[in-house]
Short mmCIF file of C-alpha atoms in Angstrom, two decimals:
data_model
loop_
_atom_site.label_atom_id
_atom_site.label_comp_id
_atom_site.label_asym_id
_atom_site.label_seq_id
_atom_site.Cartn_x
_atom_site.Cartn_y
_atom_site.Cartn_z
CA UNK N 7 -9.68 29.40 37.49
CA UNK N 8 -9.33 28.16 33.82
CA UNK N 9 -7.78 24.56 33.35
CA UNK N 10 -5.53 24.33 30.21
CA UNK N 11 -3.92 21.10 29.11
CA UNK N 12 -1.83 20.73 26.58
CA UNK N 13 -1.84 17.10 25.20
CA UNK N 14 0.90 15.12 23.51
CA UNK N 15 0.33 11.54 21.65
CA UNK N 16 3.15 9.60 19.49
CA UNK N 17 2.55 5.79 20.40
CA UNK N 18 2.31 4.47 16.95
CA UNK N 19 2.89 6.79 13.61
CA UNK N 20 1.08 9.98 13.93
CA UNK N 21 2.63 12.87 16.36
CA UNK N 22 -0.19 15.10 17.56
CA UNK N 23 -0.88 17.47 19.94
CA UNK N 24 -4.45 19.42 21.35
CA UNK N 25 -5.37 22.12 23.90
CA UNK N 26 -8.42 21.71 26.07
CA UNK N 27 -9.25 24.69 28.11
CA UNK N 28 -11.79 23.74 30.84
CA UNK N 29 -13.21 20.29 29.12
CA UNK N 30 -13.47 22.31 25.78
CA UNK N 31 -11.14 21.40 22.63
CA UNK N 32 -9.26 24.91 21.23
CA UNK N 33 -7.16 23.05 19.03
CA UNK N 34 -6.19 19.72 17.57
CA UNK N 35 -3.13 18.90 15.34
CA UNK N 36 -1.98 15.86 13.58
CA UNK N 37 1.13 15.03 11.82
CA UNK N 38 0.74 11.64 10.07
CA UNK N 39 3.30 9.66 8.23
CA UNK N 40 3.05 8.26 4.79
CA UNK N 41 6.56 6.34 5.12
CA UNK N 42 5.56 3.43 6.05
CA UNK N 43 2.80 2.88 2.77
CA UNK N 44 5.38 1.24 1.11
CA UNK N 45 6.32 -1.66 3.50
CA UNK N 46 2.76 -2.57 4.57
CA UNK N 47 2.76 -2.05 7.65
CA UNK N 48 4.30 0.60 10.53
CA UNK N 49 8.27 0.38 10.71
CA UNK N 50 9.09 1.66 14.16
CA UNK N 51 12.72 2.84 13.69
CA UNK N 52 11.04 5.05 10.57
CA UNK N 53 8.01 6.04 12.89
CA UNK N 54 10.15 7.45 15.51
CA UNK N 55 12.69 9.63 13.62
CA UNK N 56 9.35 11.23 12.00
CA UNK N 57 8.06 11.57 15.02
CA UNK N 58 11.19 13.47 15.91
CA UNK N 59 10.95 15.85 12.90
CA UNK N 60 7.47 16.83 13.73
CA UNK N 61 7.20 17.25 17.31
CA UNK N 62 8.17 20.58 17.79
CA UNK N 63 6.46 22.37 14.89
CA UNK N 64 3.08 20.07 15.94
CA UNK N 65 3.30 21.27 19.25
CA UNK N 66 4.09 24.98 18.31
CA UNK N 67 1.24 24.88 15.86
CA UNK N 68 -1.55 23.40 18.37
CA UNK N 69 -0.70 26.23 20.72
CA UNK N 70 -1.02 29.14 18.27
CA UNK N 71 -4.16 27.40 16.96
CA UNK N 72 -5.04 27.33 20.58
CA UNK N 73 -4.69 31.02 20.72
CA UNK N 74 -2.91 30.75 24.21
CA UNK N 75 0.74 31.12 25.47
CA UNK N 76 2.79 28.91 27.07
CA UNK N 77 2.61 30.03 30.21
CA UNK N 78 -1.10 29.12 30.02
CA UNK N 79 -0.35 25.74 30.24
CA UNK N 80 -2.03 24.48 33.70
CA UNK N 81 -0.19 20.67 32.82
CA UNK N 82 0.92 18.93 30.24
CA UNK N 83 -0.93 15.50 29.56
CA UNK N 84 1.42 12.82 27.36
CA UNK N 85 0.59 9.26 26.27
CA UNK N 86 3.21 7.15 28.13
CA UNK N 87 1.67 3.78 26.68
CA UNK N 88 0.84 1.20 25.50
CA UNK N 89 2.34 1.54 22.42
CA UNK N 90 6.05 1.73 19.78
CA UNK N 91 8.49 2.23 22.56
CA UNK N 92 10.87 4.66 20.10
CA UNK N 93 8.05 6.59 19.28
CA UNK N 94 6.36 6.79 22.77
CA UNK N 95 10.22 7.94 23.94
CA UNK N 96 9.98 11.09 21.45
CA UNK N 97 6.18 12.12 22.89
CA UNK N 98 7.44 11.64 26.22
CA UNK N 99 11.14 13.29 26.51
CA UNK N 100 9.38 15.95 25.10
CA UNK N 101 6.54 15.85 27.87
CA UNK N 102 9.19 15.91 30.53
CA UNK N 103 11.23 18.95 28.99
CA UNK N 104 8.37 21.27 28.24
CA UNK N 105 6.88 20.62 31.94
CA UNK N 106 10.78 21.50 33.54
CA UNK N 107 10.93 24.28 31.47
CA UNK N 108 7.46 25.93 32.42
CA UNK N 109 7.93 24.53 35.85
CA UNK N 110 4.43 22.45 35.46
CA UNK N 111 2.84 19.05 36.43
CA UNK N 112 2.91 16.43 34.25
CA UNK N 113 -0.25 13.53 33.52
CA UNK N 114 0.77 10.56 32.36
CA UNK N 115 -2.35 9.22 29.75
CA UNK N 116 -3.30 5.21 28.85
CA UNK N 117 -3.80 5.56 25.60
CA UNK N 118 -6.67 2.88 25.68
CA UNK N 119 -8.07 4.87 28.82
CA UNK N 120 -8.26 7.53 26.27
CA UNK N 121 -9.58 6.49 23.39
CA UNK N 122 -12.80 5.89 25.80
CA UNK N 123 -12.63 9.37 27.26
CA UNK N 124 -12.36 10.76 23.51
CA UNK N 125 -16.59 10.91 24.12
CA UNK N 126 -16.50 13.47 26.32
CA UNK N 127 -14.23 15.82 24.43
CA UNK N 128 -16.47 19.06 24.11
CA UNK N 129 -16.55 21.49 21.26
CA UNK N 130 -18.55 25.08 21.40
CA UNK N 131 -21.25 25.37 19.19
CA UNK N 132 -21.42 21.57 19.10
CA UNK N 133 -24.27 18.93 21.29
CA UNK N 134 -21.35 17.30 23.27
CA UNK N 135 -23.76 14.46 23.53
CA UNK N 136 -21.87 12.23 26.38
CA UNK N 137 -22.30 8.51 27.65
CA UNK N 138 -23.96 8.11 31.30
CA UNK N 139 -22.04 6.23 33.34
CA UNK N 140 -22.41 2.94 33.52
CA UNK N 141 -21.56 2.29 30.14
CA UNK N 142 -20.25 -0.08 27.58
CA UNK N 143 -17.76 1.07 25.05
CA UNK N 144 -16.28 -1.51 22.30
CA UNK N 145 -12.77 -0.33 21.33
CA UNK N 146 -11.72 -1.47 18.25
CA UNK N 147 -8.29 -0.38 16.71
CA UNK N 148 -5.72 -1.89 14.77
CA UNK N 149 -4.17 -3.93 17.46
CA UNK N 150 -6.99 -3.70 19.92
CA UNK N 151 -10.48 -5.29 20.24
CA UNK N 152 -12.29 -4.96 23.76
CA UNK N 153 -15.95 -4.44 25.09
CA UNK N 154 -15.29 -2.48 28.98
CA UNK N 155 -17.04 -1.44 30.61
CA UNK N 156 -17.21 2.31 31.99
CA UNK N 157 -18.27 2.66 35.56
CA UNK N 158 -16.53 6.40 35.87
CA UNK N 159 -13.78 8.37 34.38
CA UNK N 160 -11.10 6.36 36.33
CA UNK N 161 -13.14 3.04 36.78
CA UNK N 162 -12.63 1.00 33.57
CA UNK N 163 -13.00 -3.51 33.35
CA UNK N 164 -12.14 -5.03 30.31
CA UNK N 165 -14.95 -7.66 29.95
CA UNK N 166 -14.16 -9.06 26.64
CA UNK N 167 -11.00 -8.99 24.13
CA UNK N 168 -9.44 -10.56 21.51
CA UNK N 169 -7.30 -13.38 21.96
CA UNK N 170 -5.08 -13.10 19.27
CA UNK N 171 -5.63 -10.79 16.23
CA UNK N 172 -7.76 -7.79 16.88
CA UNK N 173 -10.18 -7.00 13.95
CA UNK N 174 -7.92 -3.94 13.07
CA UNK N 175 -5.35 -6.73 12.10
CA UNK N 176 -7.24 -9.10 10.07
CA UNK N 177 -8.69 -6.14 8.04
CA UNK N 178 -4.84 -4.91 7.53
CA UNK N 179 -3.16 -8.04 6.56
CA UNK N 180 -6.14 -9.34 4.44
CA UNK N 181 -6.27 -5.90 2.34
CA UNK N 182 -2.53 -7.36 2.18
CA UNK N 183 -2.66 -10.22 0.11
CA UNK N 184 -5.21 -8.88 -2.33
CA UNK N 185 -2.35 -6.05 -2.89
CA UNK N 186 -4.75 -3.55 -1.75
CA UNK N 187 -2.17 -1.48 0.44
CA UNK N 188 -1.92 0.33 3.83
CA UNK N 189 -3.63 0.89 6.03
CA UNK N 190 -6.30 -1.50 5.39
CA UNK N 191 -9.37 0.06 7.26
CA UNK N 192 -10.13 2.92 5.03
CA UNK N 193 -9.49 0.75 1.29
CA UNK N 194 -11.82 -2.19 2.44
CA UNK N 195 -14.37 0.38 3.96
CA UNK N 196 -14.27 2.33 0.36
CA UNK N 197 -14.38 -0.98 -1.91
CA UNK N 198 -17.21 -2.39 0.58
CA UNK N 199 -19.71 0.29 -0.46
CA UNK N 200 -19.98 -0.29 -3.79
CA UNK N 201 -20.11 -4.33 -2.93
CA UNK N 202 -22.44 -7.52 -2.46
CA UNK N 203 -21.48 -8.25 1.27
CA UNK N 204 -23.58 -11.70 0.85
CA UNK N 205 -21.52 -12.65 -1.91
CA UNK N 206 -19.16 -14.60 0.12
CA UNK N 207 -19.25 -16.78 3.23
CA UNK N 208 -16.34 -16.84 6.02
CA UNK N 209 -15.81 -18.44 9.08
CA UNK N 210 -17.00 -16.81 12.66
CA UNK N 211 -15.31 -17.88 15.56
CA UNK N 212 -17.21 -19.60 18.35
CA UNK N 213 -15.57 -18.45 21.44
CA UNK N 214 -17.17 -18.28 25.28
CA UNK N 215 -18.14 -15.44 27.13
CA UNK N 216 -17.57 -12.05 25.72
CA UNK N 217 -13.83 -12.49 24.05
CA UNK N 218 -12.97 -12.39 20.07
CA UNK N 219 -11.03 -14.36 17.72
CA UNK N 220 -10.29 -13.18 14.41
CA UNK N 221 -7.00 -15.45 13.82
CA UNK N 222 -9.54 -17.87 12.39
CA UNK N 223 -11.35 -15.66 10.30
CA UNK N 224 -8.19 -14.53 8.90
CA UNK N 225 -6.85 -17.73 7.57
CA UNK N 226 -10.45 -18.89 6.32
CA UNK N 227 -10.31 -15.39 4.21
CA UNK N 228 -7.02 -16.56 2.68
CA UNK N 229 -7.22 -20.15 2.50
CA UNK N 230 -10.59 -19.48 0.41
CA UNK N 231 -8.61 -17.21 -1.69
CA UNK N 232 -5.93 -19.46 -2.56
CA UNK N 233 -8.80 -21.93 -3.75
CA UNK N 234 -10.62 -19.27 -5.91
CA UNK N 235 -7.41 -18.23 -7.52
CA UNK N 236 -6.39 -21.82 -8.72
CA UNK N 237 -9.76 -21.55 -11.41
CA UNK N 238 -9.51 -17.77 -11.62
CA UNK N 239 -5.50 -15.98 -11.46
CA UNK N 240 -7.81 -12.20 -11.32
CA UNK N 241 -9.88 -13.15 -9.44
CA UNK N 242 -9.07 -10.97 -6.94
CA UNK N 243 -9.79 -8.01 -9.53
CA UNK N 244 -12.77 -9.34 -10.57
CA UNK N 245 -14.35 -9.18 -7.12
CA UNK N 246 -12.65 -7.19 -4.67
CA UNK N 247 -15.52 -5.06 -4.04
CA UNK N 248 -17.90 -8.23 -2.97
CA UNK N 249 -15.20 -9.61 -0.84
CA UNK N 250 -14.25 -6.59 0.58
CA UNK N 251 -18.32 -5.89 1.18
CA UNK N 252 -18.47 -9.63 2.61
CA UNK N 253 -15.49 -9.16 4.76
CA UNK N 254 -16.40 -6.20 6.35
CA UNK N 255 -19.77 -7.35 7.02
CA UNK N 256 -18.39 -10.69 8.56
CA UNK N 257 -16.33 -8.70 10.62
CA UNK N 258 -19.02 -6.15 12.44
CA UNK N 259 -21.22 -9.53 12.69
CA UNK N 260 -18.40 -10.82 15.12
CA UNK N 261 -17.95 -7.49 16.98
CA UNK N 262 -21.65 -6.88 17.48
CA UNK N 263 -22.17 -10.56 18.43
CA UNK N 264 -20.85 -10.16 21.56
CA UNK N 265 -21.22 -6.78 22.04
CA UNK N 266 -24.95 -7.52 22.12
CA UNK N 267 -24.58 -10.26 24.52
CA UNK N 268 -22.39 -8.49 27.04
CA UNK N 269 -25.02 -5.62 26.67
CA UNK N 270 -27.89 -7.93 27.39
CA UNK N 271 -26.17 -9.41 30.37
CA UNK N 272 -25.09 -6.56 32.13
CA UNK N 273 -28.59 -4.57 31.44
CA UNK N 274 -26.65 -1.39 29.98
CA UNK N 275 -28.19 0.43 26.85
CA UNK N 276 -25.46 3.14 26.76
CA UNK N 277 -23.34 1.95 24.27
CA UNK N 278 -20.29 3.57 22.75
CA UNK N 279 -17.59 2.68 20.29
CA UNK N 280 -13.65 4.04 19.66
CA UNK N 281 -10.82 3.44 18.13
CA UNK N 282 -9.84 3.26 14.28
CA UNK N 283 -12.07 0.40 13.15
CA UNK N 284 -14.87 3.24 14.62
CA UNK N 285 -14.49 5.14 11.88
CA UNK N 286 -15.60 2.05 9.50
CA UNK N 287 -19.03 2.43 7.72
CA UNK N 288 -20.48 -0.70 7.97
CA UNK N 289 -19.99 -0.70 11.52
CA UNK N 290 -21.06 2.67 12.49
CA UNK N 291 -24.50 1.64 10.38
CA UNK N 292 -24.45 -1.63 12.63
CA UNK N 293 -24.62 0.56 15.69
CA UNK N 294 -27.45 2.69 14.20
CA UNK N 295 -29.40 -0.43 13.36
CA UNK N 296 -28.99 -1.86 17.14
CA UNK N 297 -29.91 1.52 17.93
CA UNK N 298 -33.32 1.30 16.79
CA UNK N 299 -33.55 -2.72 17.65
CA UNK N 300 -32.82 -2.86 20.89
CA UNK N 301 -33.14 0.46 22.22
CA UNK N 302 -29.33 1.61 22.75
CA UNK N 303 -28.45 5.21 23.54
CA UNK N 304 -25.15 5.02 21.29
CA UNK N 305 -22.18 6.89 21.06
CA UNK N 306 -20.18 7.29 17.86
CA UNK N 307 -17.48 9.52 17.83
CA UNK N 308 -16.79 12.26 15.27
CA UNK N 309 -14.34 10.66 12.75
CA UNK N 310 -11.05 13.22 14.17
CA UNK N 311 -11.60 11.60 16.87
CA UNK N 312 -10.89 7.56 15.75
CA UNK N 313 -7.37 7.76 15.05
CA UNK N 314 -4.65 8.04 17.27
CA UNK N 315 -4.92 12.28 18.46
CA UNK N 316 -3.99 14.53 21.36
CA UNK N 317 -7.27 15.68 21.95
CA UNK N 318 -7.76 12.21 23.67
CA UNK N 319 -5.12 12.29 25.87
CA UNK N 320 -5.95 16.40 26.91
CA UNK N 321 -9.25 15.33 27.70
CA UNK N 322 -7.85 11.88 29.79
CA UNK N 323 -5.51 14.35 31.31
CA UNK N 324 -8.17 17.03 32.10
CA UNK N 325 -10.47 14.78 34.34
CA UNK N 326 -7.11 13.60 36.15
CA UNK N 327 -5.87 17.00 36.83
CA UNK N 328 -9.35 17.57 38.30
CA UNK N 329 -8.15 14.46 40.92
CA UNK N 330 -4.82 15.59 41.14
CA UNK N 331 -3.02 12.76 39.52
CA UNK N 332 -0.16 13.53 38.42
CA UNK N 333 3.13 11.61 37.96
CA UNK N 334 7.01 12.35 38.57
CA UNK N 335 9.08 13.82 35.51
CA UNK N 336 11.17 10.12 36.12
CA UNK N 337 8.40 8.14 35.21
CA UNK N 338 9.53 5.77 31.97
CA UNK N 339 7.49 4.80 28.91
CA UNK N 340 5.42 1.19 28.51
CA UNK N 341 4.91 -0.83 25.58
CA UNK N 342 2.15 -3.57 26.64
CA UNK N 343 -0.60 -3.09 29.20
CA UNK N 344 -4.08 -3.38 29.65
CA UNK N 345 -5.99 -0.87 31.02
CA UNK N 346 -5.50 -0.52 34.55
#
């Protein structure tokens, strides 16, 4: 008997929503939101009315992509956190009045847990190359850094984070003050390929074990600024291309650092990485490099599947159908939690 799943994901500022039919992806749609350009950052009260406005048609659209009715449905897979509580309440309500309609289960999806799982969304025609369990998977997105490690589907330790900013952060707020815009990731990733990344030195954090720091990095990026600005008011102009390189570069140094190490340590070679910051180019070349170094099987997902998208929560939902986990149509929305 087929297994459909529809998935539904609004924790931040895009509303999407996917069909997987039996592990495979039939569709994938994604409404995002150009709003919030102008203040630099994500407002949530302006995230959540969007996410109102597009819900329906998102949904409608992913099904008719899907080629399936609604009464094909087997469940309906939602992110229920962490995440912007107004916009996780739009994704959700939603969830809950689709499934009583059509008299279905419901899945409630970590969206961390599924950002992982995004590696074993399959596509026909495509290799659907998937990680062996164990495995280690650094998740880096624009408030989350983490190496876990991936003993199963369900079976997921956090063995190293961030302990304040994660690098998604520091690459947002110090495209910032050089008046680059928003979202950082994809600006700094653009100017960095046309720059010198030894052209400047920044600070690394030294911090134990397998757990990142980019806090310090951030305010050693603009304190050196400030200095270079006091000979040089365009200076900024004159080099944003090197500092963005150098930046960039001083950034994957950190997350590989101790990616490496916890790698080492724990004798995996299947390494994979998701999450936004996965769809940067210097650090998807850093992964090819320790590729052919040290002998990693890696993992890089296709770049749909970085950003926040329903196809990562069907897929998260599809292997816990398979268990039978579902929830109860009462079950509320989270903003802050750590994989569980």
């Amino acid at each position: 008997m087929d297994v459909t799943i529809l998935g539904i994901e609004s924790s931040c500022d895009d509303t999407s929503a996917a069909v997987i039919r039996n592990g495979y992806l039939l569709s994938n749609v994604i409404a995002s939101q150009s709003v919030h350009e102008a203040y630099g950052g994500v407002v949530p009260e302006l995230a959540s009315r969007a996410h109102q406005q597009n819900i329906v048609p998102v949904v409608s659209e992913a099904i008719k992509r899907a080629g399936i009715e609604k009464k094909d449905i087997s469940a309906i897979a939602f992110t229920r956190g962490p995440g912007l509580m107004g916009s996780l309440l739009v994704g959700v309500s939603f969830a809950k009045g689709l499934a009583r309609s059509l008299d279905i289960k419901m899945i409630d999806v970590n969206h961390l847990q599924a950002h992982v799982l995004a590696h074993f969304i399959k596509e026909e025609g495509e290799d659907n190359r998937q990680p062996a369990f164990p495995f280690l998977c650094l998740l880096v997105s624009g408030g989350n850094s983490q190496i876990i490690l991936v003993k199963s589907y369900k079976d997921m330790e956090i063995v190293g984070q961030t302990i304040d900013d994660a690098a998604g952060e520091a690459i947002d707020k110090c495209s910032k003050v050089m008046g680059l815009g928003y979202p950082g990731g994809p600006i700094i990733d653009k100017l960095a390929r046309q720059g010198n990344q030894e052209a400047f030195q920044f600070s690394k954090p030294h911090i134990k074990d397998y757990d990142y720091s980019f806090s310090g990095l951030k305010t050693s990026f603009l304190y050196s600024l400030r200095e270079w600005m006091k000979d040089d008011p365009d200076f900024i102009e004159h080099h944003k291309n090197d500092l963005a390189a150098s930046l960039e570069r001083t950034i994957t140094d950190i997350l590989m650092d101790k990616l490496r190490k916890a790698a080492k340590d724990l004798k995996i070679k299947e390494i994979a990485v998701a999450g936004g910051v996965s769809a940067n180019n210097g650090l998807r070349q850093a992964f090819r490099d320790h590729a052919a170094r040290y002998g990693w099987n890696i993992y890089i997902p296709k770049f749909s599947y970085t950003t926040d998208n329903a196809a990562m929560v069907a897929i998260t939902g599809y292997y816990k159908y398979l268990d039978n986990d579902f929830c109860p149509i009462d079950l509320p929305a989270y903003s802050k939690v750590t994989l569980k």
